[in-house]
């Protein structure tokens, strides 16, 4: 069972300077086995921002659906991004990993030409951000999210996650 420290803090009075070692020792005293303590902020580096989809061009002639999207990632900054997901529309707010970003698993984002277009970043799914196992499409955010804002802060991606081994005899 994975338990984010931010969620635990909503339900328990935790000291603000609680270290990973103290947290581990506390769970052990409670009879729970800690398998891993992960700092999710260490898994995501670089420019990860909230973008607004401005245009979508459906690319044809490929074995799977491919879209070339124009995405606003700042006040006056628009990037072209190739994407294979189809669950988002013009006007949607999405998470964009810009070139230079590194996503969980060490996946480095670079600008590259693919399907005949320069893809200058990546529109992210929940699985790519390790926010869930759903790989069916892009993470679409509420429309009030500020374009260009840091997505790491907006999505609380910098958290400590404790993985507990729940034993059936407890």
GROMACS .gro file of N, CA and C in nm:
model
  510
    1UNK      N    1   0.085  -0.117   0.000
    1UNK     CA    2   0.000   0.000   0.000
    1UNK      C    3   0.089   0.124   0.000
    2UNK      N    4   0.061   0.216  -0.093
    2UNK     CA    5   0.139   0.340  -0.103
    2UNK      C    6   0.065   0.452  -0.031
    3UNK      N    7   0.135   0.519   0.061
    3UNK     CA    8   0.075   0.626   0.142
    3UNK      C    9   0.155   0.754   0.124
    4UNK      N   10   0.099   0.856   0.057
    4UNK     CA   11   0.169   0.985   0.046
    4UNK      C   12   0.172   1.055   0.182
    5UNK      N   13   0.284   1.114   0.215
    5UNK     CA   14   0.298   1.184   0.342
    5UNK      C   15   0.198   1.299   0.352
    6UNK      N   16   0.169   1.366   0.241
    6UNK     CA   17   0.072   1.476   0.243
    6UNK      C   18  -0.066   1.426   0.284
    7UNK      N   19  -0.105   1.308   0.238
    7UNK     CA   20  -0.234   1.250   0.276
    7UNK      C   21  -0.233   1.212   0.423
    8UNK      N   22  -0.124   1.151   0.468
    8UNK     CA   23  -0.111   1.112   0.608
    8UNK      C   24  -0.121   1.234   0.699
    9UNK      N   25  -0.061   1.345   0.657
    9UNK     CA   26  -0.063   1.468   0.737
    9UNK      C   27  -0.204   1.525   0.750
   10UNK      N   28  -0.293   1.493   0.655
   10UNK     CA   29  -0.433   1.537   0.665
   10UNK      C   30  -0.508   1.462   0.774
   11UNK      N   31  -0.458   1.344   0.811
   11UNK     CA   32  -0.529   1.258   0.905
   11UNK      C   33  -0.457   1.237   1.037
   12UNK      N   34  -0.334   1.284   1.047
   12UNK     CA   35  -0.256   1.267   1.170
   12UNK      C   36  -0.174   1.393   1.195
   13UNK      N   37  -0.148   1.421   1.320
   13UNK     CA   38  -0.069   1.538   1.358
   13UNK      C   39   0.079   1.502   1.347
   14UNK      N   40   0.142   1.540   1.236
   14UNK     CA   41   0.282   1.507   1.212
   14UNK      C   42   0.370   1.629   1.237
   15UNK      N   43   0.487   1.609   1.297
   15UNK     CA   44   0.579   1.722   1.313
   15UNK      C   45   0.628   1.770   1.176
   16UNK      N   46   0.644   1.901   1.158
   16UNK     CA   47   0.684   1.953   1.027
   16UNK      C   48   0.823   1.909   0.981
   17UNK      N   49   0.909   1.873   1.075
   17UNK     CA   50   1.046   1.834   1.040
   17UNK      C   51   1.067   1.682   1.046
   18UNK      N   52   0.959   1.606   1.027
   18UNK     CA   53   0.965   1.460   1.033
   18UNK      C   54   1.056   1.406   0.923
   19UNK      N   55   1.157   1.329   0.961
   19UNK     CA   56   1.249   1.271   0.863
   19UNK      C   57   1.198   1.134   0.818
   20UNK      N   58   1.253   1.087   0.708
   20UNK     CA   59   1.216   0.955   0.655
   20UNK      C   60   1.252   0.846   0.755
   21UNK      N   61   1.364   0.862   0.824
   21UNK     CA   62   1.407   0.762   0.923
   21UNK      C   63   1.310   0.758   1.041
   22UNK      N   64   1.265   0.875   1.086
   22UNK     CA   65   1.168   0.879   1.197
   22UNK      C   66   1.035   0.818   1.155
   23UNK      N   67   0.994   0.846   1.033
   23UNK     CA   68   0.869   0.791   0.982
   23UNK      C   69   0.877   0.638   0.974
   24UNK      N   70   0.988   0.588   0.924
   24UNK     CA   71   1.011   0.444   0.915
   24UNK      C   72   1.004   0.381   1.054
   25UNK      N   73   1.073   0.440   1.151
   25UNK     CA   74   1.076   0.386   1.287
   25UNK      C   75   0.936   0.387   1.350
   26UNK      N   76   0.858   0.490   1.321
   26UNK     CA   77   0.723   0.499   1.376
   26UNK      C   78   0.634   0.389   1.321
   27UNK      N   79   0.640   0.365   1.191
   27UNK     CA   80   0.560   0.257   1.132
   27UNK      C   81   0.603   0.121   1.187
   28UNK      N   82   0.732   0.100   1.206
   28UNK     CA   83   0.781  -0.027   1.261
   28UNK      C   84   0.727  -0.046   1.403
   29UNK      N   85   0.728   0.060   1.483
   29UNK     CA   86   0.673   0.051   1.620
   29UNK      C   87   0.524   0.016   1.619
   30UNK      N   88   0.455   0.055   1.513
   30UNK     CA   89   0.313   0.023   1.500
   30UNK      C   90   0.290  -0.118   1.444
   31UNK      N   91   0.399  -0.187   1.412
   31UNK     CA   92   0.388  -0.323   1.360
   31UNK      C   93   0.372  -0.330   1.210
   32UNK      N   94   0.402  -0.221   1.141
   32UNK     CA   95   0.391  -0.220   0.995
   32UNK      C   96   0.530  -0.225   0.933
   33UNK      N   97   0.542  -0.300   0.826
   33UNK     CA   98   0.670  -0.312   0.756
   33UNK      C   99   0.678  -0.209   0.644
   34UNK      N  100   0.780  -0.127   0.648
   34UNK     CA  101   0.803  -0.028   0.542
   34UNK      C  102   0.891  -0.091   0.435
   35UNK      N  103   0.837  -0.101   0.314
   35UNK     CA  104   0.916  -0.158   0.204
   35UNK      C  105   1.004  -0.053   0.140
   36UNK      N  106   0.954   0.069   0.129
   36UNK     CA  107   1.028   0.173   0.059
   36UNK      C  108   0.974   0.310   0.099
   37UNK      N  109   1.063   0.408   0.108
   37UNK     CA  110   1.023   0.548   0.122
   37UNK      C  111   1.080   0.620   0.002
   38UNK      N  112   0.991   0.683  -0.076
   38UNK     CA  113   1.030   0.744  -0.203
   38UNK      C  114   1.001   0.893  -0.201
   39UNK      N  115   1.099   0.972  -0.240
   39UNK     CA  116   1.080   1.116  -0.258
   39UNK      C  117   1.043   1.137  -0.404
   40UNK      N  118   0.915   1.162  -0.430
   40UNK     CA  119   0.871   1.172  -0.569
   40UNK      C  120   0.928   1.294  -0.640
   41UNK      N  121   0.968   1.396  -0.566
   41UNK     CA  122   1.028   1.514  -0.629
   41UNK      C  123   1.159   1.478  -0.698
   42UNK      N  124   1.227   1.377  -0.649
   42UNK     CA  125   1.353   1.335  -0.710
   42UNK      C  126   1.330   1.268  -0.845
   43UNK      N  127   1.206   1.222  -0.870
   43UNK     CA  128   1.174   1.152  -0.994
   43UNK      C  129   1.139   1.245  -1.109
   44UNK      N  130   1.107   1.372  -1.079
   44UNK     CA  131   1.065   1.467  -1.181
   44UNK      C  132   1.157   1.588  -1.175
   45UNK      N  133   1.223   1.617  -1.287
   45UNK     CA  134   1.313   1.732  -1.291
   45UNK      C  135   1.287   1.812  -1.417
   46UNK      N  136   1.318   1.939  -1.408
   46UNK     CA  137   1.311   2.023  -1.527
   46UNK      C  138   1.178   2.091  -1.544
   47UNK      N  139   1.161   2.156  -1.658
   47UNK     CA  140   1.040   2.235  -1.680
   47UNK      C  141   0.917   2.148  -1.709
   48UNK      N  142   0.829   2.141  -1.611
   48UNK     CA  143   0.701   2.071  -1.623
   48UNK      C  144   0.595   2.175  -1.593
   49UNK      N  145   0.515   2.211  -1.693
   49UNK     CA  146   0.423   2.324  -1.679
   49UNK      C  147   0.281   2.286  -1.718
   50UNK      N  148   0.188   2.373  -1.682
   50UNK     CA  149   0.049   2.357  -1.724
   50UNK      C  150   0.032   2.429  -1.857
   51UNK      N  151  -0.025   2.359  -1.954
   51UNK     CA  152  -0.046   2.416  -2.086
   51UNK      C  153  -0.192   2.417  -2.124
   52UNK      N  154  -0.224   2.498  -2.224
   52UNK     CA  155  -0.360   2.504  -2.279
   52UNK      C  156  -0.354   2.463  -2.425
   53UNK      N  157  -0.434   2.365  -2.462
   53UNK     CA  158  -0.438   2.318  -2.600
   53UNK      C  159  -0.510   2.422  -2.686
   54UNK      N  160  -0.439   2.477  -2.785
   54UNK     CA  161  -0.495   2.581  -2.872
   54UNK      C  162  -0.549   2.524  -3.003
   55UNK      N  163  -0.478   2.428  -3.060
   55UNK     CA  164  -0.517   2.369  -3.190
   55UNK      C  165  -0.483   2.220  -3.189
   56UNK      N  166  -0.563   2.143  -3.261
   56UNK     CA  167  -0.535   2.001  -3.280
   56UNK      C  168  -0.550   1.969  -3.428
   57UNK      N  169  -0.445   1.913  -3.486
   57UNK     CA  170  -0.449   1.867  -3.625
   57UNK      C  171  -0.438   1.715  -3.623
   58UNK      N  172  -0.540   1.649  -3.676
   58UNK     CA  173  -0.540   1.503  -3.684
   58UNK      C  174  -0.448   1.462  -3.799
   59UNK      N  175  -0.346   1.384  -3.771
   59UNK     CA  176  -0.255   1.336  -3.875
   59UNK      C  177  -0.304   1.201  -3.924
   60UNK      N  178  -0.317   1.186  -4.053
   60UNK     CA  179  -0.370   1.061  -4.109
   60UNK      C  180  -0.259   0.983  -4.178
   61UNK      N  181  -0.290   0.859  -4.210
   61UNK     CA  182  -0.195   0.775  -4.282
   61UNK      C  183  -0.104   0.695  -4.190
   62UNK      N  184  -0.135   0.691  -4.063
   62UNK     CA  185  -0.055   0.614  -3.968
   62UNK      C  186  -0.140   0.502  -3.909
   63UNK      N  187  -0.076   0.401  -3.853
   63UNK     CA  188  -0.147   0.285  -3.799
   63UNK      C  189  -0.230   0.318  -3.676
   64UNK      N  190  -0.196   0.427  -3.608
   64UNK     CA  191  -0.269   0.465  -3.487
   64UNK      C  192  -0.303   0.614  -3.495
   65UNK      N  193  -0.397   0.660  -3.414
   65UNK     CA  194  -0.430   0.803  -3.418
   65UNK      C  195  -0.312   0.887  -3.369
   66UNK      N  196  -0.277   0.987  -3.447
   66UNK     CA  197  -0.168   1.079  -3.411
   66UNK      C  198  -0.222   1.220  -3.430
   67UNK      N  199  -0.188   1.307  -3.333
   67UNK     CA  200  -0.232   1.446  -3.340
   67UNK      C  201  -0.112   1.539  -3.325
   68UNK      N  202  -0.115   1.646  -3.402
   68UNK     CA  203  -0.016   1.752  -3.384
   68UNK      C  204  -0.090   1.867  -3.317
   69UNK      N  205  -0.044   1.903  -3.198
   69UNK     CA  206  -0.114   2.002  -3.116
   69UNK      C  207  -0.029   2.127  -3.099
   70UNK      N  208  -0.095   2.241  -3.098
   70UNK     CA  209  -0.031   2.367  -3.061
   70UNK      C  210  -0.077   2.394  -2.918
   71UNK      N  211   0.020   2.407  -2.827
   71UNK     CA  212  -0.010   2.419  -2.685
   71UNK      C  213   0.058   2.544  -2.629
   72UNK      N  214  -0.022   2.628  -2.564
   72UNK     CA  215   0.033   2.746  -2.498
   72UNK      C  216   0.089   2.703  -2.364
   73UNK      N  217   0.218   2.731  -2.340
   73UNK     CA  218   0.283   2.687  -2.216
   73UNK      C  219   0.330   2.806  -2.131
   74UNK      N  220   0.301   2.925  -2.177
   74UNK     CA  221   0.335   3.048  -2.106
   74UNK      C  222   0.255   3.161  -2.165
   75UNK      N  223   0.273   3.282  -2.113
   75UNK     CA  224   0.194   3.396  -2.158
   75UNK      C  225   0.196   3.412  -2.310
   76UNK      N  226   0.313   3.407  -2.369
   76UNK     CA  227   0.327   3.426  -2.514
   76UNK      C  228   0.398   3.309  -2.581
   77UNK      N  229   0.411   3.198  -2.512
   77UNK     CA  230   0.490   3.086  -2.564
   77UNK      C  231   0.400   2.971  -2.607
   78UNK      N  232   0.410   2.934  -2.735
   78UNK     CA  233   0.331   2.824  -2.790
   78UNK      C  234   0.428   2.720  -2.845
   79UNK      N  235   0.402   2.593  -2.814
   79UNK     CA  236   0.486   2.482  -2.862
   79UNK      C  237   0.401   2.387  -2.946
   80UNK      N  238   0.465   2.327  -3.045
   80UNK     CA  239   0.403   2.221  -3.122
   80UNK      C  240   0.442   2.087  -3.062
   81UNK      N  241   0.342   2.001  -3.036
   81UNK     CA  242   0.368   1.873  -2.970
   81UNK      C  243   0.288   1.763  -3.041
   82UNK      N  244   0.357   1.655  -3.076
   82UNK     CA  245   0.293   1.538  -3.135
   82UNK      C  246   0.246   1.448  -3.021
   83UNK      N  247   0.120   1.400  -3.032
   83UNK     CA  248   0.062   1.319  -2.924
   83UNK      C  249  -0.026   1.210  -2.983
   84UNK      N  250  -0.024   1.093  -2.921
   84UNK     CA  251  -0.106   0.981  -2.968
   84UNK      C  252  -0.237   0.965  -2.894
   85UNK      N  253  -0.260   1.041  -2.789
   85UNK     CA  254  -0.384   1.029  -2.712
   85UNK      C  255  -0.495   1.112  -2.778
   86UNK      N  256  -0.619   1.070  -2.755
   86UNK     CA  257  -0.732   1.139  -2.817
   86UNK      C  258  -0.837   1.184  -2.716
   87UNK      N  259  -0.805   1.179  -2.587
   87UNK     CA  260  -0.907   1.209  -2.486
   87UNK      C  261  -0.909   1.355  -2.442
   88UNK      N  262  -0.849   1.444  -2.518
   88UNK     CA  263  -0.848   1.585  -2.481
   88UNK      C  264  -0.890   1.669  -2.601
   89UNK      N  265  -0.928   1.794  -2.574
   89UNK     CA  266  -0.981   1.880  -2.679
   89UNK      C  267  -0.919   2.019  -2.671
   90UNK      N  268  -0.945   2.099  -2.772
   90UNK     CA  269  -0.902   2.238  -2.773
   90UNK      C  270  -0.961   2.307  -2.650
   91UNK      N  271  -0.877   2.383  -2.580
   91UNK     CA  272  -0.920   2.454  -2.460
   91UNK      C  273  -0.885   2.381  -2.331
   92UNK      N  274  -0.854   2.252  -2.340
   92UNK     CA  275  -0.820   2.176  -2.220
   92UNK      C  276  -0.687   2.221  -2.162
   93UNK      N  277  -0.677   2.212  -2.029
   93UNK     CA  278  -0.551   2.235  -1.959
   93UNK      C  279  -0.486   2.098  -1.939
   94UNK      N  280  -0.357   2.091  -1.971
   94UNK     CA  281  -0.283   1.965  -1.966
   94UNK      C  282  -0.146   1.989  -1.903
   95UNK      N  283  -0.080   1.881  -1.863
   95UNK     CA  284   0.056   1.890  -1.811
   95UNK      C  285   0.152   1.869  -1.928
   96UNK      N  286   0.247   1.961  -1.943
   96UNK     CA  287   0.343   1.955  -2.053
   96UNK      C  288   0.485   1.944  -1.997
   97UNK      N  289   0.555   1.840  -2.038
   97UNK     CA  290   0.697   1.826  -2.006
   97UNK      C  291   0.774   1.888  -2.121
   98UNK      N  292   0.846   1.996  -2.092
   98UNK     CA  293   0.923   2.066  -2.195
   98UNK      C  294   1.060   2.001  -2.211
   99UNK      N  295   1.126   2.022  -2.324
   99UNK     CA  296   1.260   1.966  -2.342
   99UNK      C  297   1.351   2.004  -2.226
  100UNK      N  298   1.425   1.904  -2.179
  100UNK     CA  299   1.510   1.922  -2.061
  100UNK      C  300   1.449   1.860  -1.936
  101UNK      N  301   1.320   1.828  -1.941
  101UNK     CA  302   1.254   1.761  -1.828
  101UNK      C  303   1.297   1.615  -1.823
  102UNK      N  304   1.291   1.559  -1.703
  102UNK     CA  305   1.310   1.416  -1.684
  102UNK      C  306   1.192   1.366  -1.602
  103UNK      N  307   1.119   1.270  -1.657
  103UNK     CA  308   1.002   1.213  -1.591
  103UNK      C  309   1.041   1.089  -1.512
  104UNK      N  310   0.952   1.039  -1.425
  104UNK     CA  311   0.983   0.918  -1.349
  104UNK      C  312   1.034   0.805  -1.438
  105UNK      N  313   1.130   0.734  -1.387
  105UNK     CA  314   1.193   0.626  -1.463
  105UNK      C  315   1.310   0.675  -1.546
  106UNK      N  316   1.347   0.802  -1.528
  106UNK     CA  317   1.461   0.856  -1.602
  106UNK      C  318   1.430   0.890  -1.746
  107UNK      N  319   1.302   0.908  -1.780
  107UNK     CA  320   1.260   0.936  -1.917
  107UNK      C  321   1.286   1.083  -1.950
  108UNK      N  322   1.392   1.108  -2.028
  108UNK     CA  323   1.432   1.245  -2.063
  108UNK      C  324   1.353   1.294  -2.183
  109UNK      N  325   1.305   1.417  -2.173
  109UNK     CA  326   1.226   1.478  -2.280
  109UNK      C  327   1.317   1.568  -2.364
  110UNK      N  328   1.313   1.547  -2.495
  110UNK     CA  329   1.390   1.630  -2.588
  110UNK      C  330   1.298   1.670  -2.703
  111UNK      N  331   1.335   1.775  -2.773
  111UNK     CA  332   1.263   1.812  -2.895
  111UNK      C  333   1.312   1.718  -3.005
  112UNK      N  334   1.217   1.661  -3.081
  112UNK     CA  335   1.257   1.571  -3.190
  112UNK      C  336   1.150   1.570  -3.297
  113UNK      N  337   1.193   1.536  -3.416
  113UNK     CA  338   1.099   1.527  -3.528
  113UNK      C  339   1.040   1.387  -3.530
  114UNK      N  340   0.908   1.381  -3.531
  114UNK     CA  341   0.837   1.254  -3.536
  114UNK      C  342   0.708   1.273  -3.616
  115UNK      N  343   0.671   1.175  -3.694
  115UNK     CA  344   0.551   1.182  -3.779
  115UNK      C  345   0.551   1.309  -3.865
  116UNK      N  346   0.670   1.353  -3.906
  116UNK     CA  347   0.682   1.467  -3.996
  116UNK      C  348   0.669   1.604  -3.930
  117UNK      N  349   0.665   1.609  -3.797
  117UNK     CA  350   0.653   1.736  -3.725
  117UNK      C  351   0.755   1.741  -3.612
  118UNK      N  352   0.799   1.862  -3.578
  118UNK     CA  353   0.885   1.879  -3.461
  118UNK      C  354   0.797   1.875  -3.337
  119UNK      N  355   0.824   1.780  -3.250
  119UNK     CA  356   0.753   1.772  -3.122
  119UNK      C  357   0.843   1.835  -3.017
  120UNK      N  358   0.798   1.948  -2.965
  120UNK     CA  359   0.879   2.031  -2.875
  120UNK      C  360   0.832   2.014  -2.730
  121UNK      N  361   0.822   1.888  -2.687
  121UNK     CA  362   0.778   1.856  -2.552
  121UNK      C  363   0.686   1.735  -2.555
  122UNK      N  364   0.621   1.709  -2.443
  122UNK     CA  365   0.530   1.596  -2.433
  122UNK      C  366   0.412   1.632  -2.344
  123UNK      N  367   0.292   1.600  -2.390
  123UNK     CA  368   0.172   1.615  -2.309
  123UNK      C  369   0.160   1.486  -2.228
  124UNK      N  370   0.147   1.497  -2.095
  124UNK     CA  371   0.165   1.382  -2.005
  124UNK      C  372   0.035   1.315  -1.961
  125UNK      N  373   0.043   1.184  -1.941
  125UNK     CA  374  -0.066   1.105  -1.883
  125UNK      C  375  -0.038   1.084  -1.735
  126UNK      N  376  -0.138   1.031  -1.663
  126UNK     CA  377  -0.118   1.002  -1.521
  126UNK      C  378  -0.010   0.896  -1.502
  127UNK      N  379  -0.004   0.800  -1.591
  127UNK     CA  380   0.097   0.694  -1.578
  127UNK      C  381   0.238   0.750  -1.595
  128UNK      N  382   0.256   0.840  -1.691
  128UNK     CA  383   0.388   0.898  -1.715
  128UNK      C  384   0.436   0.982  -1.598
  129UNK      N  385   0.341   1.037  -1.523
  129UNK     CA  386   0.375   1.117  -1.404
  129UNK      C  387   0.374   1.033  -1.277
  130UNK      N  388   0.343   0.904  -1.291
  130UNK     CA  389   0.330   0.810  -1.179
  130UNK      C  390   0.226   0.858  -1.077
  131UNK      N  391   0.114   0.910  -1.130
  131UNK     CA  392   0.002   0.950  -1.046
  131UNK      C  393  -0.106   0.843  -1.044
  132UNK      N  394  -0.090   0.741  -1.125
  132UNK     CA  395  -0.187   0.633  -1.133
  132UNK      C  396  -0.147   0.538  -1.244
  133UNK      N  397  -0.225   0.431  -1.259
  133UNK     CA  398  -0.194   0.330  -1.359
  133UNK      C  399  -0.271   0.348  -1.489
  134UNK      N  400  -0.359   0.446  -1.494
  134UNK     CA  401  -0.441   0.466  -1.612
  134UNK      C  402  -0.356   0.520  -1.727
  135UNK      N  403  -0.350   0.445  -1.834
  135UNK     CA  404  -0.270   0.486  -1.949
  135UNK      C  405  -0.359   0.520  -2.067
  136UNK      N  406  -0.489   0.531  -2.042
  136UNK     CA  407  -0.585   0.552  -2.149
  136UNK      C  408  -0.584   0.691  -2.209
  137UNK      N  409  -0.506   0.779  -2.157
  137UNK     CA  410  -0.505   0.912  -2.215
  137UNK      C  411  -0.432   1.014  -2.130
  138UNK      N  412  -0.445   1.136  -2.174
  138UNK     CA  413  -0.377   1.250  -2.113
  138UNK      C  414  -0.447   1.291  -1.985
  139UNK      N  415  -0.370   1.343  -1.890
  139UNK     CA  416  -0.426   1.400  -1.768
  139UNK      C  417  -0.481   1.537  -1.803
  140UNK      N  418  -0.614   1.551  -1.798
  140UNK     CA  419  -0.680   1.678  -1.827
  140UNK      C  420  -0.712   1.745  -1.693
  141UNK      N  421  -0.667   1.869  -1.679
  141UNK     CA  422  -0.681   1.943  -1.554
  141UNK      C  423  -0.804   2.033  -1.557
  142UNK      N  424  -0.848   2.080  -1.440
  142UNK     CA  425  -0.960   2.175  -1.437
  142UNK      C  426  -0.925   2.303  -1.515
  143UNK      N  427  -1.025   2.367  -1.575
  143UNK     CA  428  -1.000   2.482  -1.661
  143UNK      C  429  -0.948   2.606  -1.589
  144UNK      N  430  -0.953   2.607  -1.456
  144UNK     CA  431  -0.905   2.725  -1.383
  144UNK      C  432  -0.755   2.721  -1.355
  145UNK      N  433  -0.687   2.615  -1.396
  145UNK     CA  434  -0.542   2.606  -1.373
  145UNK      C  435  -0.469   2.709  -1.459
  146UNK      N  436  -0.373   2.776  -1.400
  146UNK     CA  437  -0.301   2.884  -1.467
  146UNK      C  438  -0.201   2.829  -1.569
  147UNK      N  439  -0.214   2.875  -1.692
  147UNK     CA  440  -0.123   2.834  -1.799
  147UNK      C  441   0.017   2.885  -1.768
  148UNK      N  442   0.116   2.797  -1.780
  148UNK     CA  443   0.255   2.832  -1.754
  148UNK      C  444   0.298   2.805  -1.612
  149UNK      N  445   0.202   2.775  -1.524
  149UNK     CA  446   0.236   2.747  -1.383
  149UNK      C  447   0.315   2.617  -1.372
  150UNK      N  448   0.395   2.608  -1.268
  150UNK     CA  449   0.475   2.488  -1.242
  150UNK      C  450   0.382   2.372  -1.207
  151UNK      N  451   0.381   2.269  -1.289
  151UNK     CA  452   0.292   2.155  -1.267
  151UNK      C  453   0.334   2.072  -1.147
  152UNK      N  454   0.463   2.073  -1.112
  152UNK     CA  455   0.509   1.998  -0.994
  152UNK      C  456   0.440   2.052  -0.869
  153UNK      N  457   0.433   2.184  -0.857
  153UNK     CA  458   0.364   2.245  -0.743
  153UNK      C  459   0.213   2.228  -0.755
  154UNK      N  460   0.157   2.252  -0.873
  154UNK     CA  461   0.012   2.247  -0.893
  154UNK      C  462  -0.045   2.108  -0.865
  155UNK      N  463   0.031   2.004  -0.893
  155UNK     CA  464  -0.016   1.867  -0.874
  155UNK      C  465   0.041   1.802  -0.749
  156UNK      N  466   0.116   1.880  -0.671
  156UNK     CA  467   0.180   1.828  -0.550
  156UNK      C  468   0.262   1.703  -0.582
  157UNK      N  469   0.340   1.711  -0.689
  157UNK     CA  470   0.423   1.597  -0.728
  157UNK      C  471   0.544   1.578  -0.638
  158UNK      N  472   0.577   1.681  -0.561
  158UNK     CA  473   0.692   1.667  -0.470
  158UNK      C  474   0.639   1.625  -0.334
  159UNK      N  475   0.637   1.498  -0.311
  159UNK     CA  476   0.585   1.441  -0.187
  159UNK      C  477   0.672   1.321  -0.149
  160UNK      N  478   0.659   1.281  -0.026
  160UNK     CA  479   0.722   1.158   0.022
  160UNK      C  480   0.614   1.050   0.021
  161UNK      N  481   0.643   0.936  -0.041
  161UNK     CA  482   0.547   0.827  -0.047
  161UNK      C  483   0.607   0.707   0.026
  162UNK      N  484   0.531   0.655   0.122
  162UNK     CA  485   0.573   0.539   0.199
  162UNK      C  486   0.501   0.417   0.145
  163UNK      N  487   0.577   0.315   0.109
  163UNK     CA  488   0.516   0.191   0.063
  163UNK      C  489   0.519   0.092   0.178
  164UNK      N  490   0.400   0.054   0.224
  164UNK     CA  491   0.387  -0.036   0.337
  164UNK      C  492   0.353  -0.176   0.289
  165UNK      N  493   0.409  -0.276   0.355
  165UNK     CA  494   0.374  -0.415   0.330
  165UNK      C  495   0.266  -0.450   0.432
  166UNK      N  496   0.144  -0.461   0.385
  166UNK     CA  497   0.033  -0.492   0.474
  166UNK      C  498   0.026  -0.643   0.488
  167UNK      N  499   0.052  -0.690   0.608
  167UNK     CA  500   0.051  -0.835   0.632
  167UNK      C  501  -0.089  -0.878   0.674
  168UNK      N  502  -0.136  -0.992   0.626
  168UNK     CA  503  -0.274  -1.033   0.651
  168UNK      C  504  -0.304  -1.071   0.796
  169UNK      N  505  -0.202  -1.096   0.876
  169UNK     CA  506  -0.227  -1.138   1.014
  169UNK      C  507  -0.225  -1.022   1.112
  170UNK      N  508  -0.233  -0.900   1.068
  170UNK     CA  509  -0.232  -0.783   1.158
  170UNK      C  510  -0.371  -0.731   1.179
   0.00000   0.00000   0.00000
